[in-house]
PDB file of C-alpha atoms in Angstrom:
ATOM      1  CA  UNK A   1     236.150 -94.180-104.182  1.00 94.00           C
ATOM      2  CA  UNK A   2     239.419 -92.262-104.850  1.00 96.00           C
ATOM      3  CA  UNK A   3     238.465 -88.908-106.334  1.00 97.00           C
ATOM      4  CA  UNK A   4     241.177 -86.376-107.778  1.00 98.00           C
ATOM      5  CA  UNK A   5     239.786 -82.683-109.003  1.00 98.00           C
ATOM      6  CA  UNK A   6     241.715 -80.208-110.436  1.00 98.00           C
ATOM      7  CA  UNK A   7     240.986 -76.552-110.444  1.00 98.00           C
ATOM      8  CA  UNK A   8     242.825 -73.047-111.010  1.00 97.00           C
ATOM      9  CA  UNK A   9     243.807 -73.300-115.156  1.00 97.00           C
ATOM     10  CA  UNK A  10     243.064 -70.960-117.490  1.00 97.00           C
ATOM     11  CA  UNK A  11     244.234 -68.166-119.990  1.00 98.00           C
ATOM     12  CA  UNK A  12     246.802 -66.740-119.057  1.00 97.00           C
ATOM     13  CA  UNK A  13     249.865 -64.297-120.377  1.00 97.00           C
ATOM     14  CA  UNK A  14     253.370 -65.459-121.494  1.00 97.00           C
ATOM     15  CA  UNK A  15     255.427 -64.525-118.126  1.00 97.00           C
ATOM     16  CA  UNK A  16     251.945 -64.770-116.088  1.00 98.00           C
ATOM     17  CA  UNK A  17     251.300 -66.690-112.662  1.00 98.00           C
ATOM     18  CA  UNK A  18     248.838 -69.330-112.429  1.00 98.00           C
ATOM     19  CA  UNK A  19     248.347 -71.485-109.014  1.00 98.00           C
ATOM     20  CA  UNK A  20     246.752 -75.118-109.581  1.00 98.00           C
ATOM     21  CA  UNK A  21     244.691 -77.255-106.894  1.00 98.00           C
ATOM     22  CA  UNK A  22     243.575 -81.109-106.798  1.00 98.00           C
ATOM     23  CA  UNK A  23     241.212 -81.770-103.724  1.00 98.00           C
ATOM     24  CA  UNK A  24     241.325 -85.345-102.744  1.00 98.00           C
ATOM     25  CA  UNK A  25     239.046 -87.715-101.396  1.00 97.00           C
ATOM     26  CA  UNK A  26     238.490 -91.292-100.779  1.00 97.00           C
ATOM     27  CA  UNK A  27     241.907 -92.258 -99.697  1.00 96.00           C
ATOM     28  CA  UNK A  28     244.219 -91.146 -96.611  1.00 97.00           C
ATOM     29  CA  UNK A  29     245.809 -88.427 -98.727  1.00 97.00           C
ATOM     30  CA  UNK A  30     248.601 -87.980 -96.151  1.00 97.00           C
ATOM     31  CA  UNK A  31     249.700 -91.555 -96.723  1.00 96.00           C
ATOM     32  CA  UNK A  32     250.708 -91.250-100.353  1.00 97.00           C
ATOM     33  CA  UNK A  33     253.368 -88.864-102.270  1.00 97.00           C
ATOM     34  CA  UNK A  34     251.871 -86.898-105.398  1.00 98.00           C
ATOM     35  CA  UNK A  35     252.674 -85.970-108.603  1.00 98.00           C
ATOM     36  CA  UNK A  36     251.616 -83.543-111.369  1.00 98.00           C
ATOM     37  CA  UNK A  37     251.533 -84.639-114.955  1.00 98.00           C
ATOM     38  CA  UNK A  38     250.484 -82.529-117.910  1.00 98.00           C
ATOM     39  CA  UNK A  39     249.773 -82.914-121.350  1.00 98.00           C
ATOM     40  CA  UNK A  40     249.894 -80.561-124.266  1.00 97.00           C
ATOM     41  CA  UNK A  41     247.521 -80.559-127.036  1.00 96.00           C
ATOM     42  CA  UNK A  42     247.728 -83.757-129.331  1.00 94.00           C
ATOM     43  CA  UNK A  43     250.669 -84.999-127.506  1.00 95.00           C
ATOM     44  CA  UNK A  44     251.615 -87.314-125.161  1.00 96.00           C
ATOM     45  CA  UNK A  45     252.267 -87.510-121.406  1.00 97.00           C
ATOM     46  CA  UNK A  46     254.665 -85.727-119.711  1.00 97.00           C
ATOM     47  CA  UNK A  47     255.261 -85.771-115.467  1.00 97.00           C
ATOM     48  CA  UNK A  48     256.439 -82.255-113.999  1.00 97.00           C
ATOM     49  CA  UNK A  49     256.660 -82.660-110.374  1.00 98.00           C
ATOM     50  CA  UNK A  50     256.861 -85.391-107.147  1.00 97.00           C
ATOM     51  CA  UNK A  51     256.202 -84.419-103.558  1.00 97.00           C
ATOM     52  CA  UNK A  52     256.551 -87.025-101.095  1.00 97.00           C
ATOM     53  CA  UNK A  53     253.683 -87.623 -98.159  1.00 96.00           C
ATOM     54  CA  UNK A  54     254.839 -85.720 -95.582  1.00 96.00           C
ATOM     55  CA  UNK A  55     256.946 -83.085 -98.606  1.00 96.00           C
ATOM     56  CA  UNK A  56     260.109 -84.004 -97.078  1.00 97.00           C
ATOM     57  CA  UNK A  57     261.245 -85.037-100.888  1.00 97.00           C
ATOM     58  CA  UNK A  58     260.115 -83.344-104.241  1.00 97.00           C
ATOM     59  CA  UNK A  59     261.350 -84.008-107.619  1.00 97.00           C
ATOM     60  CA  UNK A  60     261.125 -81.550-110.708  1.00 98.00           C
ATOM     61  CA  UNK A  61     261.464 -81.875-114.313  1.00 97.00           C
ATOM     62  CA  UNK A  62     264.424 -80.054-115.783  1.00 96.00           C
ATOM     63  CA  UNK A  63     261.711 -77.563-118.133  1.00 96.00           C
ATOM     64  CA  UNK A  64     260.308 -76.547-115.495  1.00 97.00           C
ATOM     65  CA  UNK A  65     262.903 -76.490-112.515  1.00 97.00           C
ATOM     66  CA  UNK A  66     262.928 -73.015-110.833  1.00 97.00           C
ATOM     67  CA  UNK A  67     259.592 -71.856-111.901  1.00 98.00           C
ATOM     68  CA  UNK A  68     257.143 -74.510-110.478  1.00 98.00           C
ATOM     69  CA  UNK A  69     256.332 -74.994-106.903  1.00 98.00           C
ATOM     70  CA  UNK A  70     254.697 -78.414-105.990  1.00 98.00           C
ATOM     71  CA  UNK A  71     253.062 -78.060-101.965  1.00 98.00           C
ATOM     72  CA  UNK A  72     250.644 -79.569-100.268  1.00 98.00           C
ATOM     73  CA  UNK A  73     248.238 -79.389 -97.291  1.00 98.00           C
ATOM     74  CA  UNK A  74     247.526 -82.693 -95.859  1.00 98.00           C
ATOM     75  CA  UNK A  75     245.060 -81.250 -93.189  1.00 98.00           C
ATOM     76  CA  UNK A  76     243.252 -79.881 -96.514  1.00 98.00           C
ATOM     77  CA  UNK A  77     243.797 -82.952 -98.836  1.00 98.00           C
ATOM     78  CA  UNK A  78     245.012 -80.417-101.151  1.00 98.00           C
ATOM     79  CA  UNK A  79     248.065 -80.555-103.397  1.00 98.00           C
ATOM     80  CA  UNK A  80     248.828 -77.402-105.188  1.00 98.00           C
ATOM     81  CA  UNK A  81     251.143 -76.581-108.210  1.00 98.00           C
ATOM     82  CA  UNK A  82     252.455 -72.987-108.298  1.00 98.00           C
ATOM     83  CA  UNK A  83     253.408 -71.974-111.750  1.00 98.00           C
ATOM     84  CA  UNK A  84     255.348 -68.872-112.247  1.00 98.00           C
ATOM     85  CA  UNK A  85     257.084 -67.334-115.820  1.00 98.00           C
ATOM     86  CA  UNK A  86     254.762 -68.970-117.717  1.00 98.00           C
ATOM     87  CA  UNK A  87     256.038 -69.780-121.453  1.00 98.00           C
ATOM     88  CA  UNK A  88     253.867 -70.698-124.209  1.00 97.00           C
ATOM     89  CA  UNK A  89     254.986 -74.648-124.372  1.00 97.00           C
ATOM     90  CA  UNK A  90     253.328 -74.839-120.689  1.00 98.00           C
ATOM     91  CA  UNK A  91     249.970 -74.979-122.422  1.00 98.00           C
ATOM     92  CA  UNK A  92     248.734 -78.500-121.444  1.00 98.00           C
ATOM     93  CA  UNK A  93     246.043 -80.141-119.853  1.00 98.00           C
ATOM     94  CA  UNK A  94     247.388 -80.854-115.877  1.00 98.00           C
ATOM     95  CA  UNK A  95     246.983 -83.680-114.136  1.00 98.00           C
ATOM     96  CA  UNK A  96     247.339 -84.847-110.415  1.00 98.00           C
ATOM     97  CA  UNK A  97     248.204 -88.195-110.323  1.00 97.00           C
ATOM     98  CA  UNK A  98     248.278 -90.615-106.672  1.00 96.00           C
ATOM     99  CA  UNK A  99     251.239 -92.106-105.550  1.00 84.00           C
ATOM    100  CA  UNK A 100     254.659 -93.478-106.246  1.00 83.00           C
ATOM    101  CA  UNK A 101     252.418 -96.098-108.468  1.00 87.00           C
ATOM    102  CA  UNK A 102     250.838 -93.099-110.322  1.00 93.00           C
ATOM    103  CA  UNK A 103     247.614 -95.414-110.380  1.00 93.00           C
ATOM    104  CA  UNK A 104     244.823 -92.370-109.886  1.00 96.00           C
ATOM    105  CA  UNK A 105     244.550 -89.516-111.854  1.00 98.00           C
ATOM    106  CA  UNK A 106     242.515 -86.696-111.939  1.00 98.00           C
ATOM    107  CA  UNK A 107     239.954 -85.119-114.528  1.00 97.00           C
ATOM    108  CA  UNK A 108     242.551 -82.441-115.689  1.00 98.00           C
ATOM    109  CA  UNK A 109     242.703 -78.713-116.089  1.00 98.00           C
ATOM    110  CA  UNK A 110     243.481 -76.584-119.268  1.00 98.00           C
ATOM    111  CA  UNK A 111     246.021 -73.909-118.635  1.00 98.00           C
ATOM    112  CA  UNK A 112     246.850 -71.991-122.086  1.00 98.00           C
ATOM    113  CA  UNK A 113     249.639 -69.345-122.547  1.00 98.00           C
ATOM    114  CA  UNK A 114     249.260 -67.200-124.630  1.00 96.00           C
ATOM    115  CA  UNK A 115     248.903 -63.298-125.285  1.00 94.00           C
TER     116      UNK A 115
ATOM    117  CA  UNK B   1     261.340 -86.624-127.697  1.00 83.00           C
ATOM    118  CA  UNK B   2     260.039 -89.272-125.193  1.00 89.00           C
ATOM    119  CA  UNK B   3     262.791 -91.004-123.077  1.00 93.00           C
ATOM    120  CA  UNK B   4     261.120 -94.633-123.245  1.00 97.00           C
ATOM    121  CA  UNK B   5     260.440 -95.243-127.156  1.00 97.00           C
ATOM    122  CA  UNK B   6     256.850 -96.771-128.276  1.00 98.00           C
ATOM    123  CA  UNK B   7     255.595 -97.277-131.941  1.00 97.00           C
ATOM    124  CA  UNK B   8     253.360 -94.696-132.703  1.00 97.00           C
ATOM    125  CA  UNK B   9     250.765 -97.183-133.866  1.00 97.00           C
ATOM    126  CA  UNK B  10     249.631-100.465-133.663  1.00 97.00           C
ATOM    127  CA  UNK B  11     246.695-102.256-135.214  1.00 96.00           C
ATOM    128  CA  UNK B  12     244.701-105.439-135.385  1.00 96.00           C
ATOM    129  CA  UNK B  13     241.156-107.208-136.185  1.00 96.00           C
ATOM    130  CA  UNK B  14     238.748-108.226-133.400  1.00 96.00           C
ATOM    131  CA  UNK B  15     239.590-111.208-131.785  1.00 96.00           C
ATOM    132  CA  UNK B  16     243.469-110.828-132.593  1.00 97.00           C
ATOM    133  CA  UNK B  17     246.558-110.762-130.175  1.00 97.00           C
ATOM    134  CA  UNK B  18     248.883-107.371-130.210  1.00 98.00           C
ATOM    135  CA  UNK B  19     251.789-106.117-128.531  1.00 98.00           C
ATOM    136  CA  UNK B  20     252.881-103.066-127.875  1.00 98.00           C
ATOM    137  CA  UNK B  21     256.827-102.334-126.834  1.00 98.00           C
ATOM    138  CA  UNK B  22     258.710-100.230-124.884  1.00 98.00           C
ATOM    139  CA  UNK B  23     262.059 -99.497-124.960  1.00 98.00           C
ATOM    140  CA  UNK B  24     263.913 -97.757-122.427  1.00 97.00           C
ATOM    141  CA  UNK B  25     267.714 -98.203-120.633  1.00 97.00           C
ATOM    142  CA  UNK B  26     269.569 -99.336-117.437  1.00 96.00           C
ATOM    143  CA  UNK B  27     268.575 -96.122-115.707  1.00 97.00           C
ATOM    144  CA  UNK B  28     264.775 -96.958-115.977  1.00 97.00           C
ATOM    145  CA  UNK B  29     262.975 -99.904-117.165  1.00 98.00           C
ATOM    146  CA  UNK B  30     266.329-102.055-116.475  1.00 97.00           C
ATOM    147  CA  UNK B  31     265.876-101.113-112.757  1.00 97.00           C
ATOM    148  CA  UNK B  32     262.131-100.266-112.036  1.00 97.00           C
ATOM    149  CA  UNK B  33     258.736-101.749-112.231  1.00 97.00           C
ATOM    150  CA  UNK B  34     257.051-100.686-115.584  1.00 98.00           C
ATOM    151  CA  UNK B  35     253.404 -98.984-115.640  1.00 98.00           C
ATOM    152  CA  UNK B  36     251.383 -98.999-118.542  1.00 98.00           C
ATOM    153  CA  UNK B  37     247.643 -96.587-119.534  1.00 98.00           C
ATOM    154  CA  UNK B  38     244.920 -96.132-121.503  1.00 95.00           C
ATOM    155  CA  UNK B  39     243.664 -93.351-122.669  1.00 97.00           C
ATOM    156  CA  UNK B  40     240.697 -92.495-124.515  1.00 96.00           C
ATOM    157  CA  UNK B  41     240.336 -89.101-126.374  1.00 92.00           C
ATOM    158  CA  UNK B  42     238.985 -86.780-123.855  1.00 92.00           C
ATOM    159  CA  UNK B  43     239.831 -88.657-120.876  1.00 96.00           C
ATOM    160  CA  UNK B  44     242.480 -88.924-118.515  1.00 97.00           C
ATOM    161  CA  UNK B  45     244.993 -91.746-118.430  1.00 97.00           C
ATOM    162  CA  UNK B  46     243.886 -95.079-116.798  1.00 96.00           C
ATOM    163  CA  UNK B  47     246.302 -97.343-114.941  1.00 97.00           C
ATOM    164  CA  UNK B  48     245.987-100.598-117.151  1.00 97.00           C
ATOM    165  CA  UNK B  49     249.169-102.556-115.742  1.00 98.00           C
ATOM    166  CA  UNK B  50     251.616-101.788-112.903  1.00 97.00           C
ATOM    167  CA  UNK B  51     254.909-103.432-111.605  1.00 97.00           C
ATOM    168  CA  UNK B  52     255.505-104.765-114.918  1.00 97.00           C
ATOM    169  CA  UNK B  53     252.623-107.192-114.875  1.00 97.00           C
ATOM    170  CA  UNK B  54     249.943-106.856-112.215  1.00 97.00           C
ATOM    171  CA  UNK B  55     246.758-105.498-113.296  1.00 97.00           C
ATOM    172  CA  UNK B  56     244.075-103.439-110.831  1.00 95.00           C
ATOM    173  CA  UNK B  57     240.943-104.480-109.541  1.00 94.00           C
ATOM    174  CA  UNK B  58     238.670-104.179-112.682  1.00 94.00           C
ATOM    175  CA  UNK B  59     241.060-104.773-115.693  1.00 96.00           C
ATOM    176  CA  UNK B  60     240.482-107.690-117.726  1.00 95.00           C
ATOM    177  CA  UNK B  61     242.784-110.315-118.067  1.00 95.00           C
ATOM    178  CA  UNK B  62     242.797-109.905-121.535  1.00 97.00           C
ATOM    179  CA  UNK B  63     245.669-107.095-121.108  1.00 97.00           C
ATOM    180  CA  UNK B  64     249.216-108.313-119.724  1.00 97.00           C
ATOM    181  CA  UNK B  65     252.450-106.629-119.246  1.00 97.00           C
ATOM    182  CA  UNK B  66     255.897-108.080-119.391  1.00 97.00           C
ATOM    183  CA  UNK B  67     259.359-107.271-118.845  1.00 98.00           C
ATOM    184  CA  UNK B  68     263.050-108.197-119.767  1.00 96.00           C
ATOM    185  CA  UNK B  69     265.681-105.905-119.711  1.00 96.00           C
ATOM    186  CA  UNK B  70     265.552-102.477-121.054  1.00 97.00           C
ATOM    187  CA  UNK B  71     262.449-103.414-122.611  1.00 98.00           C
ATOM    188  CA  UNK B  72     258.287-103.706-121.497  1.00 98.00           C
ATOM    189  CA  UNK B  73     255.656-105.511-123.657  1.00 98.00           C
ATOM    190  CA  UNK B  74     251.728-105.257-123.501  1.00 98.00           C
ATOM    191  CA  UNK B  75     249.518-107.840-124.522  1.00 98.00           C
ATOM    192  CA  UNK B  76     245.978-107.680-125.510  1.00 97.00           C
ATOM    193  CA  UNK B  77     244.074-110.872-126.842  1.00 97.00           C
ATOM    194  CA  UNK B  78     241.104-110.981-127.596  1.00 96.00           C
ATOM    195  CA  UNK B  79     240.931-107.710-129.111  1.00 97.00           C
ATOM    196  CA  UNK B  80     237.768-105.684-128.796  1.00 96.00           C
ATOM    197  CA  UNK B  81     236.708-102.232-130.574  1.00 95.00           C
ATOM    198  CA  UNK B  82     236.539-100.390-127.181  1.00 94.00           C
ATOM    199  CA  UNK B  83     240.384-101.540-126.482  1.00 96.00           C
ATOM    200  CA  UNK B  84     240.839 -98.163-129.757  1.00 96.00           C
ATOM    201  CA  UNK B  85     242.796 -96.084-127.648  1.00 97.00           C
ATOM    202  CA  UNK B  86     245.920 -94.307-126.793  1.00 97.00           C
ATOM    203  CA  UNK B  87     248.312 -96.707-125.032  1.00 98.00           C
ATOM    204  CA  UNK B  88     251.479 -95.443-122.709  1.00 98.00           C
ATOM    205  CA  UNK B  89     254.546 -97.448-120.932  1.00 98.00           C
ATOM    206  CA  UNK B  90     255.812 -95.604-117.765  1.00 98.00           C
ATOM    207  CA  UNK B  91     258.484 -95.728-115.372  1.00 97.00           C
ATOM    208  CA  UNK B  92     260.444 -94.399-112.441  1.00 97.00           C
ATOM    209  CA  UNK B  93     264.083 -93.297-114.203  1.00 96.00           C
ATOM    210  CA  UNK B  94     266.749 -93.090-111.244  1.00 96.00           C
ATOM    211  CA  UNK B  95     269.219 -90.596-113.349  1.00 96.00           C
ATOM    212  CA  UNK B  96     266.455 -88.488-113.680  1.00 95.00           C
ATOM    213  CA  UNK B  97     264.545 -88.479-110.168  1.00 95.00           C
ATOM    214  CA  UNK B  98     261.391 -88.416-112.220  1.00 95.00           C
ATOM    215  CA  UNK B  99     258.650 -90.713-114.265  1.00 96.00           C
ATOM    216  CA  UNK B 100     259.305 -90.899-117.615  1.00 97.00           C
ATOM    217  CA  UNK B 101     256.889 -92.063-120.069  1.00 97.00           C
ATOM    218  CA  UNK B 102     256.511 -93.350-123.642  1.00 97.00           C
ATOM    219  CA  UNK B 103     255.406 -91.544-126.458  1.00 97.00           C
ATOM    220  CA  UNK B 104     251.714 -93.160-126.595  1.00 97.00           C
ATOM    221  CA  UNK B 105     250.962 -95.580-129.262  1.00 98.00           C
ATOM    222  CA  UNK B 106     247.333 -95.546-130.930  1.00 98.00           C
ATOM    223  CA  UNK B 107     245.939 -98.475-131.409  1.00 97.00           C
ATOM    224  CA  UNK B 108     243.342 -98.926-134.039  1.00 97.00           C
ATOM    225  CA  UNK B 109     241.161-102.036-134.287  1.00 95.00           C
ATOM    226  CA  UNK B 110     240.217-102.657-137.559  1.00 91.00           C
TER     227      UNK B 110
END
């Protein structure tokens, strides 16, 4: 069974550093490219960040270009999202999200900005 | 504002067909395969439809997806109270290098 978890959100300051994880299981995690998707309260869906399987290729979204860091560790299954300058409109749920078919996702995890 | 457009709400009576659309452009739906979710409150997304009209293991075959264009369509017949939900159209967008996604439409069965 594919399995996506999320960890690392929280409260944190406007201009504070937050570092997200997503541990995966069930699949050959080092096959597939991943992506980070977030939501902000009440709204809709909105994708952040692509890294390919072996990270040769990532892909940003313009808001958050030059602040976010998308890695991963295929020997650790892990895919992290390093968020720095944190602004109020990056509150959101996070997601991880399998794939160039975006087919699994994960459970989410809050991060709110705010002083 | 969403790049691929979606009514914000759709409705319908048990047992009833409904669409939901999805309008995008030549740099997205035009040129790739079209995803669409569903997404209860709470919960994350859940791949209902993918490359335009294949659905996964598990879906009923009471949803289906079409394409044509700039524009995606999903289909649900046979309308059921646990089909309530938020519904969203998604797609690779080459001017972008990113997935962009639809607004969400709720769906309310009456």
């Amino acid at each position: 069974e594919v399995q996506l978890v999320e960890s690392g959100g929280g409260l944190v300051q406007p201009g504070g550093s937050l570092r997200l994880s997503c541990a995966a299981s069930g699949f050959t995690f080092s096959s597939y490219g991943m992506n980070w998707v977030r939501q902000a309260p009440g709204k809709g869906l909105e994708w952040i960040s692509y890294i390919s399987d072996s990270s040769t290729t990532i892909y940003y979204t313009d808001s958050v270009k030059g602040r976010f860091t998308i890695s991963r560790d295929n020997a650790k299954n892990s895919l992290y999202l390093q968020m720095n300058s944190l602004r109020a409109e990056d509150t959101a749920v996070y997601y991880c999200a399998r794939g160039g078919t975006v087919d699994y996702w994960g459970q989410g995890t809050l991060v709110t900005v705010s002083s | 504002q969403s790049v691929l457009t979606q009514p914000p709400s759709a409705s319908g009576t048990p047992g009833q067909r409904v669409t939901i659309s999805c309008s995008g452009s030549s740099s997205n739906i035009e040129t790739n395969t079209v995803n669409w979710y569903h997404q209860l409150p709470g919960t994350p997304p859940k791949l209902l439809i993918y490359s335009n009209n294949e659905r996964p293991s598990g879906v009923p075959d009471r949803f289906s997806g079409s394409k044509s264009g700039t524009s995606a369509s999903l289909a649900i017949s046979g309308l059921q109270s646990e089909d309530e939900a938020d519904y969203y159209c998604a797609a690779w967008d080459d001017s972008l290098n990113g997935w962009v996604f639809g607004g969400g439409t709720k769906l309310t069965v009456l």
